[in-house]
mmCIF file of C-alpha atoms and ligand atoms in Angstrom:
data_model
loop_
_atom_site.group_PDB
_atom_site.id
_atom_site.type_symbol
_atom_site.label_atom_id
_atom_site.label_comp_id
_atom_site.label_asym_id
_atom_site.label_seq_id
_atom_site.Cartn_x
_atom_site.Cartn_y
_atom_site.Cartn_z
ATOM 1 C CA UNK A 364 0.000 0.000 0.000
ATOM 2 C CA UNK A 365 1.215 3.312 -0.873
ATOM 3 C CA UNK A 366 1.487 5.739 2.114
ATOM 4 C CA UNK A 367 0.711 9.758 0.445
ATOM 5 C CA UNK A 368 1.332 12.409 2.782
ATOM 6 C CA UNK A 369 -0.778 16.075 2.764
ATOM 7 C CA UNK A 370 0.421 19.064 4.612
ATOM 8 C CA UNK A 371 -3.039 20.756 5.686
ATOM 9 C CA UNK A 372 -4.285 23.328 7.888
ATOM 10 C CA UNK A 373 -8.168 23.380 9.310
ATOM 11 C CA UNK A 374 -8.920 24.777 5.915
ATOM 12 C CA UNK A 375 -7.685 22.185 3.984
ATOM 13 C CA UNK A 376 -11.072 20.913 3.033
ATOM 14 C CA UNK A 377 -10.747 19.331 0.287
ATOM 15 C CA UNK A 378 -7.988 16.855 1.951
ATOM 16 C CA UNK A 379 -9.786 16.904 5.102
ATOM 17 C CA UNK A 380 -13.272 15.284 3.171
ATOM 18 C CA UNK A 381 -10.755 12.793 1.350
ATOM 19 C CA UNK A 382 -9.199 11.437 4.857
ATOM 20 C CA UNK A 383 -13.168 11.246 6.217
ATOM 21 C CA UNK A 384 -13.828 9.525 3.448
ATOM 22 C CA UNK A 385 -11.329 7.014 4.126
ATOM 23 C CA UNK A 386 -12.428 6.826 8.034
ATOM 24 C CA UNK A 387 -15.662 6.048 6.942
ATOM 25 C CA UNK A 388 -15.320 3.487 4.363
ATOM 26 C CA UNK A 389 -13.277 1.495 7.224
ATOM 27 C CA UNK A 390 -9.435 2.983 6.096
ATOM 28 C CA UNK A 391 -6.612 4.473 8.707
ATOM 29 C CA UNK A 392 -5.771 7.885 8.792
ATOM 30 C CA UNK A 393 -2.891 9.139 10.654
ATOM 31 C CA UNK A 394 -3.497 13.273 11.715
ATOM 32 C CA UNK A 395 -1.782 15.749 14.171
ATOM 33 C CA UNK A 396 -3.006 16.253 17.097
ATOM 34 C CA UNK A 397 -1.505 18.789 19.754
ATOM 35 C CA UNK A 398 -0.239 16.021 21.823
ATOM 36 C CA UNK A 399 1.145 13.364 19.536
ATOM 37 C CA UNK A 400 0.396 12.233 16.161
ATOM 38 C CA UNK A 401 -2.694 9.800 16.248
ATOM 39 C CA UNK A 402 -3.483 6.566 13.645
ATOM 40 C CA UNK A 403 -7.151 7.008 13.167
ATOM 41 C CA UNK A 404 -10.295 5.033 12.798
ATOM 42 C CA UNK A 405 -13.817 4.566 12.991
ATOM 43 C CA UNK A 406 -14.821 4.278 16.661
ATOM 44 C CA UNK A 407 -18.385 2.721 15.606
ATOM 45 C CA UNK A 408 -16.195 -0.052 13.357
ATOM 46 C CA UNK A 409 -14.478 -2.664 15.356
ATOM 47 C CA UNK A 410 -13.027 -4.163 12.422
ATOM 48 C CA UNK A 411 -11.379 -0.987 11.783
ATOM 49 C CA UNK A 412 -9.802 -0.652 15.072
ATOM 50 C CA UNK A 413 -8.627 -4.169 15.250
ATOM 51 C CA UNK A 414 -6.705 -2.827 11.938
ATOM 52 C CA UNK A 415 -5.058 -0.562 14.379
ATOM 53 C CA UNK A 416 -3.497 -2.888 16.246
ATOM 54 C CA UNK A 417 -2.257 -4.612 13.099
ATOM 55 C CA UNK A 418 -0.748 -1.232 11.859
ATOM 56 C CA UNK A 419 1.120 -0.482 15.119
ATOM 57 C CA UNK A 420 1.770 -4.444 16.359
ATOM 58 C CA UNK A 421 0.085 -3.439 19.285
ATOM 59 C CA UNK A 422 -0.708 -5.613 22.292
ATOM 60 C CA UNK A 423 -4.757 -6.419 21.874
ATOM 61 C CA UNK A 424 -5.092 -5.872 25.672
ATOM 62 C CA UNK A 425 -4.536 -2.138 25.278
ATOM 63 C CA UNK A 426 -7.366 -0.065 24.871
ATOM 64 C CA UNK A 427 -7.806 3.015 22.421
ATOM 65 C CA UNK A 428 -8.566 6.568 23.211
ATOM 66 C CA UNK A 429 -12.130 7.789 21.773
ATOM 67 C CA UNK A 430 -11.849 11.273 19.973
ATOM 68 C CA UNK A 431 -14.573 13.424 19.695
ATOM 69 C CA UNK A 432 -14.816 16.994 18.562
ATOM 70 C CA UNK A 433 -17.456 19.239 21.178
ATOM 71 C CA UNK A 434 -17.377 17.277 25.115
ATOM 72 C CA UNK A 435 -21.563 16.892 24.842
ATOM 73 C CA UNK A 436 -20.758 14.123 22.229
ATOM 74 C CA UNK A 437 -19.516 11.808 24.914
ATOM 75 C CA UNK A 438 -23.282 11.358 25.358
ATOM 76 C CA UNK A 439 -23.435 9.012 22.249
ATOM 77 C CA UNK A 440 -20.736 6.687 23.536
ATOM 78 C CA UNK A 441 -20.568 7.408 27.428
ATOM 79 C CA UNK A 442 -22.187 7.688 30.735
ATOM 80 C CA UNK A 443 -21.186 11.158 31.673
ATOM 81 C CA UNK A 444 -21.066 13.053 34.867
ATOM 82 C CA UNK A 445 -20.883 16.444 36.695
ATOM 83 C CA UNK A 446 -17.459 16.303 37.550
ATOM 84 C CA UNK A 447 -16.887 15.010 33.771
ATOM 85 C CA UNK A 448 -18.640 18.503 32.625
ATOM 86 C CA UNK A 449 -16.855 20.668 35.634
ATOM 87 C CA UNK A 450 -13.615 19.061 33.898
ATOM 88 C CA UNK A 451 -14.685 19.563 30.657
ATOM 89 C CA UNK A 452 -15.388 23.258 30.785
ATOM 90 C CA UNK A 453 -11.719 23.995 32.419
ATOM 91 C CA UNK A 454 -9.678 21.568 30.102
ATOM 92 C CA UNK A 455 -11.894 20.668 26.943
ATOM 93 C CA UNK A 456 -10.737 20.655 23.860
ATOM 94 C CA UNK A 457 -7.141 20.093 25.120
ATOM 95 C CA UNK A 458 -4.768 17.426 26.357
ATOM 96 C CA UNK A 459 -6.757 15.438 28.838
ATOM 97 C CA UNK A 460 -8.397 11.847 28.921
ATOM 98 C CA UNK A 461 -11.291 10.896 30.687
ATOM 99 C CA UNK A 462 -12.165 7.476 31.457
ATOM 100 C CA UNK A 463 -16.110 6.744 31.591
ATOM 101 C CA UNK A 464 -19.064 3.719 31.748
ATOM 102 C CA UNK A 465 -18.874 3.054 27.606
ATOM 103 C CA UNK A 466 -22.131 2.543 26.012
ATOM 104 C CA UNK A 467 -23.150 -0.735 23.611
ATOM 105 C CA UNK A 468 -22.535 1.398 20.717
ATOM 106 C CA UNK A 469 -18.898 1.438 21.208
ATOM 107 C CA UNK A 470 -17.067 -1.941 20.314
ATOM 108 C CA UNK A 471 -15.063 -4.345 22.393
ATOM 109 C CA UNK A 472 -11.906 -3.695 19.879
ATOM 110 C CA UNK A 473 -11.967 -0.262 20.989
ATOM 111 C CA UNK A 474 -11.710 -0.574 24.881
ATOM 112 C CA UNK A 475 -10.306 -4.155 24.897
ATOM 113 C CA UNK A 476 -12.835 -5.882 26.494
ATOM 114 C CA UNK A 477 -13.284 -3.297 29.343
ATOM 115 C CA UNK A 478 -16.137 -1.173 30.453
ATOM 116 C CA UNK A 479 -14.909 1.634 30.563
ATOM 117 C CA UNK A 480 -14.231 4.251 27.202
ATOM 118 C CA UNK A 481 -11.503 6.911 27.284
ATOM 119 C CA UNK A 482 -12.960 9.957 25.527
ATOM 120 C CA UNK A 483 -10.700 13.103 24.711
ATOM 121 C CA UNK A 484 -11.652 15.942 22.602
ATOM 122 C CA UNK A 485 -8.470 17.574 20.884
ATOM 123 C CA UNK A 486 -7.987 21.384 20.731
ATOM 124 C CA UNK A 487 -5.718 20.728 17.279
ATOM 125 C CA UNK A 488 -7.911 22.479 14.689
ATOM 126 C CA UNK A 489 -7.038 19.757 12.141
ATOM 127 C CA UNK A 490 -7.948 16.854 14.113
ATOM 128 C CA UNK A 491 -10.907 18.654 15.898
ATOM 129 C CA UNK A 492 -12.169 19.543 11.876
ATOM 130 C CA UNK A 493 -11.363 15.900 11.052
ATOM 131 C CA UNK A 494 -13.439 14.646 13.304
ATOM 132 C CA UNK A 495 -16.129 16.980 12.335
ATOM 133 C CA UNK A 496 -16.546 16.384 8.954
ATOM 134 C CA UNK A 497 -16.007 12.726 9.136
ATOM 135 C CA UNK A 498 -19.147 12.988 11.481
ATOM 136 C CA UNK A 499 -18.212 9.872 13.558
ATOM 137 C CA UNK A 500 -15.842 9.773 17.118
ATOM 138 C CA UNK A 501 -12.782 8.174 15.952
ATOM 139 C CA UNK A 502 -10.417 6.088 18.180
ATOM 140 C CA UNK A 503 -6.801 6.993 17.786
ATOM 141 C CA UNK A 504 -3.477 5.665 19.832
ATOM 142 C CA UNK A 505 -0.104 7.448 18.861
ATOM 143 C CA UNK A 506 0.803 6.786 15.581
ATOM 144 C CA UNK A 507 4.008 4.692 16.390
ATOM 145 C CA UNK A 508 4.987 1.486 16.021
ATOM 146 C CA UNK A 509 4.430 0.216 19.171
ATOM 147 C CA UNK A 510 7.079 -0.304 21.083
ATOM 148 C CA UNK A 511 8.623 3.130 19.393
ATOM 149 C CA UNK A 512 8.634 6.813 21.005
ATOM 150 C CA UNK A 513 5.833 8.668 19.989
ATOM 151 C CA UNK A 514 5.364 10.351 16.814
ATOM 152 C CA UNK A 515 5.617 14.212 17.395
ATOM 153 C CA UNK A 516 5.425 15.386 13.487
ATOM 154 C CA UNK A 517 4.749 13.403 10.222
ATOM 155 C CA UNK A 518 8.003 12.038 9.112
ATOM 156 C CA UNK A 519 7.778 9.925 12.752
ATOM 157 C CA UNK A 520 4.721 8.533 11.332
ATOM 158 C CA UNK A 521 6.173 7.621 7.986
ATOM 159 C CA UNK A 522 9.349 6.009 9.266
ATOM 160 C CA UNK A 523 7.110 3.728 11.330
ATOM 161 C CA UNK A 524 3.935 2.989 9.482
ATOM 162 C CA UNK A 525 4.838 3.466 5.737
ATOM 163 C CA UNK A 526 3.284 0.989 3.957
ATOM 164 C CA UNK A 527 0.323 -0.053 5.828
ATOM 165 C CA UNK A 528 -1.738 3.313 6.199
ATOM 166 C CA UNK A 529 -3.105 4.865 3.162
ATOM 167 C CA UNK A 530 -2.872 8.952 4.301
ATOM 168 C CA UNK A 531 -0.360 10.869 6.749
ATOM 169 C CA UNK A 532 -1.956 14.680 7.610
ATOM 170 C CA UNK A 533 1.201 16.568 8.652
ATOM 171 C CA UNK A 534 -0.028 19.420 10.705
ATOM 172 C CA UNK A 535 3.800 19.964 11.595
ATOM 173 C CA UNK A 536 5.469 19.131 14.917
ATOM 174 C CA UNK A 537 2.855 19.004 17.962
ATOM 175 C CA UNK A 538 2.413 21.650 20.549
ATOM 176 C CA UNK A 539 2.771 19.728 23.518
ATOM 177 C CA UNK A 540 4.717 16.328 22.844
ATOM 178 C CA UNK A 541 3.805 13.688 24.905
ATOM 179 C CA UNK A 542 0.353 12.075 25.025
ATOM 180 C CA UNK A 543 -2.486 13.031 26.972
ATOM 181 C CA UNK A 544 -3.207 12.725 30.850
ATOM 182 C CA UNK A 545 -5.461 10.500 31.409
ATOM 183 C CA UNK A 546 -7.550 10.369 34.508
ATOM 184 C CA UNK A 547 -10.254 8.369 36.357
ATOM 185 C CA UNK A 548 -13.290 10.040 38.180
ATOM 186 C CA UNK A 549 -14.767 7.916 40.834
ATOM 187 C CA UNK A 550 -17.376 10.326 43.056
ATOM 188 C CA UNK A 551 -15.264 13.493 43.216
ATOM 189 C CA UNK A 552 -12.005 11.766 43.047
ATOM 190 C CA UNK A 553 -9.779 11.781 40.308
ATOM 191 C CA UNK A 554 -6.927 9.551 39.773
ATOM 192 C CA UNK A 555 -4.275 10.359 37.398
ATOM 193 C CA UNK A 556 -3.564 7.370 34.967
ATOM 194 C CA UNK A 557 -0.770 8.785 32.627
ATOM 195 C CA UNK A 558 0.387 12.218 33.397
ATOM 196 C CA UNK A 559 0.378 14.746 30.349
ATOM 197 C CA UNK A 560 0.358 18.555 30.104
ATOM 198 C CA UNK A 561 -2.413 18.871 32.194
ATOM 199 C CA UNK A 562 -0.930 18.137 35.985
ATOM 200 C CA UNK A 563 -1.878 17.640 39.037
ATOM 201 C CA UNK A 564 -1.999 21.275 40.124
ATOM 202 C CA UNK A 565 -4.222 22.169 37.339
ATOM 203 C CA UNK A 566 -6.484 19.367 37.798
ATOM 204 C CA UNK A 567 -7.045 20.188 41.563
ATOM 205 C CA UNK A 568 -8.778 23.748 40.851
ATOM 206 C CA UNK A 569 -11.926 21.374 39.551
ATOM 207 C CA UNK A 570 -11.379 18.770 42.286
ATOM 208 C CA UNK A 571 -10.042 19.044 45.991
ATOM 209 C CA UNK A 572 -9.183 15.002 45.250
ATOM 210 C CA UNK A 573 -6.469 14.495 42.907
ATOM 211 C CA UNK A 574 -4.372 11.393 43.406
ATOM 212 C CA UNK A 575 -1.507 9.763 40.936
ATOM 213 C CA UNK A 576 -1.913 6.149 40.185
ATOM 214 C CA UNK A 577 1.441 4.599 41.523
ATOM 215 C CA UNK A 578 2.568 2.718 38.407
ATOM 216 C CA UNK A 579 3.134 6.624 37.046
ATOM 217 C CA UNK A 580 6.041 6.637 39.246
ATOM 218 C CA UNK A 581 7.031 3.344 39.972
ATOM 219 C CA UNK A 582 7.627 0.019 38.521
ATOM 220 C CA UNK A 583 4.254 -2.651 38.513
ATOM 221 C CA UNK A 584 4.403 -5.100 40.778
ATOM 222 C CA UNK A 585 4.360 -8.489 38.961
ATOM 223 C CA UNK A 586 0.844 -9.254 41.359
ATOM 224 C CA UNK A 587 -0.649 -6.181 40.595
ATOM 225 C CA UNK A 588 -2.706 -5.144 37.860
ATOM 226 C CA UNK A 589 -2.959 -1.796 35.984
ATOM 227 C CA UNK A 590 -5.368 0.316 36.117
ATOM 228 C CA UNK A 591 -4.816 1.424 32.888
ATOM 229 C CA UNK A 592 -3.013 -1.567 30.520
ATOM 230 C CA UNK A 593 -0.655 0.993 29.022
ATOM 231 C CA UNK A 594 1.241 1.578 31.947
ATOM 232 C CA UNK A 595 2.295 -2.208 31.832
ATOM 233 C CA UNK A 596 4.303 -1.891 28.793
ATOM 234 C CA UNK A 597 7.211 -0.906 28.494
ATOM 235 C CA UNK A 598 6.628 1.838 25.812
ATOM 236 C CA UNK A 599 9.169 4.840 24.526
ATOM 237 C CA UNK A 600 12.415 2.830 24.675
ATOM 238 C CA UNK A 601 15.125 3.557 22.286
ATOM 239 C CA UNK A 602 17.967 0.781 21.084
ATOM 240 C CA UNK A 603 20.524 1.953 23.076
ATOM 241 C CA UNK A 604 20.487 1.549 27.196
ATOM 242 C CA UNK A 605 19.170 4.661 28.554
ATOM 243 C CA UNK A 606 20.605 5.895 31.899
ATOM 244 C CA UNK A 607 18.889 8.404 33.713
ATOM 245 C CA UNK A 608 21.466 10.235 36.236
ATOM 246 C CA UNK A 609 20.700 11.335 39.708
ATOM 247 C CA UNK A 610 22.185 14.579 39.753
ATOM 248 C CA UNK A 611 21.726 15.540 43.520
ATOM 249 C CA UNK A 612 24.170 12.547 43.651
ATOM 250 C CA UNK A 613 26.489 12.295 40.981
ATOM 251 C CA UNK A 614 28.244 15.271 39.305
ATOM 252 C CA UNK A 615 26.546 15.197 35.757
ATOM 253 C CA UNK A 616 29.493 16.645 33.781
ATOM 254 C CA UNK A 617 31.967 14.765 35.226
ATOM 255 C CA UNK A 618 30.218 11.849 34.841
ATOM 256 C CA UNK A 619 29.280 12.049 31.384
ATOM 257 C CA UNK A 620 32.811 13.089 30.185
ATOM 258 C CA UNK A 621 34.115 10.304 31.495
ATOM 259 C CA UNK A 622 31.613 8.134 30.041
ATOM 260 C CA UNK A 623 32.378 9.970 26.456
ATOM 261 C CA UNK A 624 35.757 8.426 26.658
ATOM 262 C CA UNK A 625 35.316 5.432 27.493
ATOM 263 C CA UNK A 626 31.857 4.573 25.204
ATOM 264 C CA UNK A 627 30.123 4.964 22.181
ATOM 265 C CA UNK A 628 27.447 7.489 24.296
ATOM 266 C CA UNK A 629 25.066 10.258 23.659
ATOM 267 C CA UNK A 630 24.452 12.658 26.426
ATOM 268 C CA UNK A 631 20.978 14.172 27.038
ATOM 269 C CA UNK A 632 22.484 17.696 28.390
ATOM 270 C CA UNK A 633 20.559 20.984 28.996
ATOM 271 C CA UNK A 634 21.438 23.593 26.857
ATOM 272 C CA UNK A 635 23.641 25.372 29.479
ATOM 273 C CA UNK A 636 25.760 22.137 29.804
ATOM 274 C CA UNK A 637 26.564 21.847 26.055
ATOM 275 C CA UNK A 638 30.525 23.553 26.095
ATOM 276 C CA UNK A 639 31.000 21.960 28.900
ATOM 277 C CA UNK A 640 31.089 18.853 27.140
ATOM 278 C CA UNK A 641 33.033 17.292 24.462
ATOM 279 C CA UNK A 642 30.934 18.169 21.313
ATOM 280 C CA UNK A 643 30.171 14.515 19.957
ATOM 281 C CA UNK A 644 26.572 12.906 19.833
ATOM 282 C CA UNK A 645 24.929 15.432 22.167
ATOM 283 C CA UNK A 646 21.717 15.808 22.627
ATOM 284 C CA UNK A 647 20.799 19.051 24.163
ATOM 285 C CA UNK A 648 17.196 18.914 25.583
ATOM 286 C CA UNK A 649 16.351 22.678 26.288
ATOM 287 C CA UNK A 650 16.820 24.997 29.130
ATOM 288 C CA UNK A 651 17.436 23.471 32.655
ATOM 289 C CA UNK A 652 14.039 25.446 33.080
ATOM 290 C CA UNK A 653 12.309 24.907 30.198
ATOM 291 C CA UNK A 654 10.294 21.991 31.064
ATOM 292 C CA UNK A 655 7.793 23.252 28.233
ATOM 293 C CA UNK A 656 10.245 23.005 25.578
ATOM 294 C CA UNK A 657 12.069 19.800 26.908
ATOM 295 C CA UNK A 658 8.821 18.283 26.728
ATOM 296 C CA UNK A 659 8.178 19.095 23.419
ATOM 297 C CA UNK A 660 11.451 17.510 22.679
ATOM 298 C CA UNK A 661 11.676 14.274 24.410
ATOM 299 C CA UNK A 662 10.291 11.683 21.906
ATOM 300 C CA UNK A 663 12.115 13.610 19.109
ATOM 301 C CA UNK A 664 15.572 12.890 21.284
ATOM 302 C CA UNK A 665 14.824 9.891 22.326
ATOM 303 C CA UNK A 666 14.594 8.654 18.334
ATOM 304 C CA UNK A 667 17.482 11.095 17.398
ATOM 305 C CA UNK A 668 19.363 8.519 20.070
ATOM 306 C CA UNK A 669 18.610 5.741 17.898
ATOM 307 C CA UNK A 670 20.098 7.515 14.349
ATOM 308 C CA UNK A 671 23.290 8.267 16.176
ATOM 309 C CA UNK A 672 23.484 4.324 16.471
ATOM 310 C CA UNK A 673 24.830 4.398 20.097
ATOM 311 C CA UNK A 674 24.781 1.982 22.549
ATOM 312 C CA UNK A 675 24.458 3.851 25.510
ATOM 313 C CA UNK A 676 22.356 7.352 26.161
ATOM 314 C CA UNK A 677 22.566 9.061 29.575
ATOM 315 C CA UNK A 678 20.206 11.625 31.038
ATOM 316 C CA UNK A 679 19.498 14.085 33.867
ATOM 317 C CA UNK A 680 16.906 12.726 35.847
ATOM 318 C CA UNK A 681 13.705 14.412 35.584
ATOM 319 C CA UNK A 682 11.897 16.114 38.621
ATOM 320 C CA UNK A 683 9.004 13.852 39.648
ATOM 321 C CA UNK A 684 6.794 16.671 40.106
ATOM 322 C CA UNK A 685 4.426 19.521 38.141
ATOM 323 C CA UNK A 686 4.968 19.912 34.436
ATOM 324 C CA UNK A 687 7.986 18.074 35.295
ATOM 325 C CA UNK A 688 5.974 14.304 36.571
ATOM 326 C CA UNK A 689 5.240 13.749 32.423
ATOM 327 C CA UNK A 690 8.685 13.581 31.325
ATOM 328 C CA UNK A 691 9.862 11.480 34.329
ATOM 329 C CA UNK A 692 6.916 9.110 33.886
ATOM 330 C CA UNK A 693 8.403 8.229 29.831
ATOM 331 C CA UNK A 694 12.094 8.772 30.728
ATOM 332 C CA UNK A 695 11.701 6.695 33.503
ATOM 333 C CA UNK A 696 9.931 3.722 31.378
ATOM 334 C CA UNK A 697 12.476 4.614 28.283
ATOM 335 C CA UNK A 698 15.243 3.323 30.781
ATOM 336 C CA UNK A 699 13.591 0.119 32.312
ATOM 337 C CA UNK A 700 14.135 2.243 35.606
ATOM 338 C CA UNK A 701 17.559 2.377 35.351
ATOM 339 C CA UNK A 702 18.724 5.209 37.795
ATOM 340 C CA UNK A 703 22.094 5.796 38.715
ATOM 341 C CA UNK A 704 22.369 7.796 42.297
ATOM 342 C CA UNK A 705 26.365 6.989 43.056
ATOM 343 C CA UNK A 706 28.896 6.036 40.307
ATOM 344 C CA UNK A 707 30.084 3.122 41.520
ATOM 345 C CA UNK A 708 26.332 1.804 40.786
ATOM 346 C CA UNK A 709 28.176 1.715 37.554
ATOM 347 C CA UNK A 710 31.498 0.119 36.573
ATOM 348 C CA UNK A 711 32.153 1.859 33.090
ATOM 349 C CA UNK A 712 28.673 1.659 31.204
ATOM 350 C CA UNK A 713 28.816 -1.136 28.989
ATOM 351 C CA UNK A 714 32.087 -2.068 29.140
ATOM 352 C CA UNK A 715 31.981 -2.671 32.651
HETATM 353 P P1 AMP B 677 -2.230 5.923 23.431
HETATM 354 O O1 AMP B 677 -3.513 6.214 22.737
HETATM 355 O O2 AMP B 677 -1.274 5.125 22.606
HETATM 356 O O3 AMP B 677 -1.682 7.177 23.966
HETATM 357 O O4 AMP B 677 -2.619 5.028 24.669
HETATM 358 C C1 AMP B 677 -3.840 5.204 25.348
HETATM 359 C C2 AMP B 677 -3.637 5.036 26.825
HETATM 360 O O5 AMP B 677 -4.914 5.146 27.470
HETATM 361 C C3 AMP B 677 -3.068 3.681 27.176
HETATM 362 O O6 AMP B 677 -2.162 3.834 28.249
HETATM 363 C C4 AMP B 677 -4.310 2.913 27.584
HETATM 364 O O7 AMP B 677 -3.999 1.849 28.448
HETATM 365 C C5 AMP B 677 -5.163 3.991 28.248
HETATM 366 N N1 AMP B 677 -6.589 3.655 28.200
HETATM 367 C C6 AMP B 677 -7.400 3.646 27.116
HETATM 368 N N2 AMP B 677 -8.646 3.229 27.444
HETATM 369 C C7 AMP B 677 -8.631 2.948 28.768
HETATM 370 C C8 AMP B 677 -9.589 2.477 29.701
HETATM 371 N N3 AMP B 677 -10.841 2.204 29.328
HETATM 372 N N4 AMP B 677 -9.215 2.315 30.989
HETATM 373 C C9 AMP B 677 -7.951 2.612 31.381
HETATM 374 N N5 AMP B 677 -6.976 3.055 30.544
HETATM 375 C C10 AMP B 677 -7.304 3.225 29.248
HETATM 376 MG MG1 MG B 678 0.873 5.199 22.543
#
């Protein structure tokens, strides 16, 4: 199959009715969203959606967000609430999930077996026009292959899926950069899932009850089962082992020179620390304070990483707080947990 790619804007409409074409006669359609890129398809069609899974190689266990284009839609697909409207006033469209009851109408493929639908409506004007004109809620994961970072502009999408989707909308690169929170609501509490642009702090001006799931932080449990099935996977890894670097512990420049002489590394600096190292295969990830902008960059890095055809990558360990909580939550699954907090922890990378 032959994968064409269309730059658009919300007014592309002629390209726009082509793509909701192909949603509705059962096709994939990759589109920006201001998150990450998302691989499209009929909600209402389960066959469809299994495609999805196909497309990506995704686990069949792993449910698929619902998109929708105005919150009152959820109706059609979900038992809603007042705390889902109280949220959806402060954060809708925009970068949150909500998990709800699903109705009949929406098909086991879609929430993999559970009873429960995650619904997000996306601020992106192209997907939110998509979605629109094609007239139907469409379920979209990231468009990656699974396994992959997440696709943060088109050519992401093409590297991973060409081939096996018939049209790529390349809205550019994404506002935001990692994937949506997601939340539970439960009476007046809500429990955060997967942490995204929307955080904690923000959440708790609409509820006094705002808790984080602990798999967001910490490793699963082999007994214990997710609350969400994404967060058992190990997701966003690049080739090359990632080390994230305690640096209340460990001097990060010294370490990471070191480590440039004796391995084939790349070094995930902040700007500030890039002449301090040796210039070879860095990979500056914005200001020490920037946590907008390093956000934006992460999944971008983290495939950079795997052009540079290294076969080690170490990293500043992210704060596990705020804006901050979203980056540690995929740096800390990129690196299969692996945090170094003294340097004898590690005897010379791989060579060691
Ligand atoms: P993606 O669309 O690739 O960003 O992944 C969607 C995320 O939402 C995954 O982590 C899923 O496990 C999670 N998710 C989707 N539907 C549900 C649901 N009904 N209950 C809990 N988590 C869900
Ligand atoms: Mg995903």
């Amino acid at each position: 199959m032959e994968t064409k790619i269309f730059k658009v804007t919300k007014d592309s409409l002629d390209i726009l009715r082509e793509a909701s074409k192909l949603l509705n006669s059962g096709e994939l359609v990759a589109f920006p969203t201001e998150t990450v890129y998302g691989l499209g398809a009929n909600a209402y069609d389960g066959k469809s959606c299994s495609n999805i899974f196909l497309a990506k190689g995704r686990p069949s266990d792993n449910p698929l967000i619902v998109h929708i284009s105005s919150p009152e839609q959820a109706e059609n697909i979900a038992y809603t609430c007042d705390l889902y409207y109280k949220l959806a006033k402060a954060f809708m469209p925009g970068p949150l999930t909500v998990i709800l009851p699903k109705k009949d109408i929406i098909p086991s493929e879609v929430t993999a077996g559970l009873a429960t639908v995650a619904i997000r409506c996306p601020k992106n004007e192209v997907a939110n026009k998509l979605i629109e004109i094609s007239n139907i809620p469409i379920a979209a994961p990231s468009a990656n292959a699974s396994g992959k970072p997440s696709p943060t502009c088109a050519k992401h999408v093409y590297d991973d899926l060409n081939g096996k989707i018939p049209m790529i909308l390349d809205g550019g690169s994404s506002e935001f950069g990692v994937e949506s929170t997601v939340i539970t609501i439960k009476n007046d509490v809500i429990t955060i899932l997967r942490p995204g642009s929307i955080t904690k702090e923000m959440l708790g001006h609409v509820s006094k009850n705002v808790q984080i799931a602990p798999a967001v932080k910490e490793e699963l449990r082999a007994d214990e089962q997710a609350l969400s099935p994404g967060m058992k996977y190990k997701h966003y890894a690049p080739n090359a082992s990632l080390y994230l670097i305690d640096d209340k512990s460990i001097d990060f420049i010294k370490f990471t020179s070191k480590m440039q002489r004796l391995e084939n590394c790349a070094v995930m600096c902040y700007d500030e620390e890039i002449n301090l190292l040796e210039n070879k295969n860095l990979l500056p990830v914005g200001k020490e304070k920037d946590i907008k902008k390093q956000t934006k960059n992460l999944f971008n890095l983290l495939r950079s990483a795997d052009d540079l055809g290294v076969d080690t990558v170490y990293a500043h360990l992210p704060k596990d707080d705020g804006e901050s909580l979203a980056i540690y939550n995929r740096m800390i699954r990129a690196c299969a947990h692996r945090v170094l907090t003294s340097e004898e922890q590690h005897k010379g990378g791989t060579n060691g």
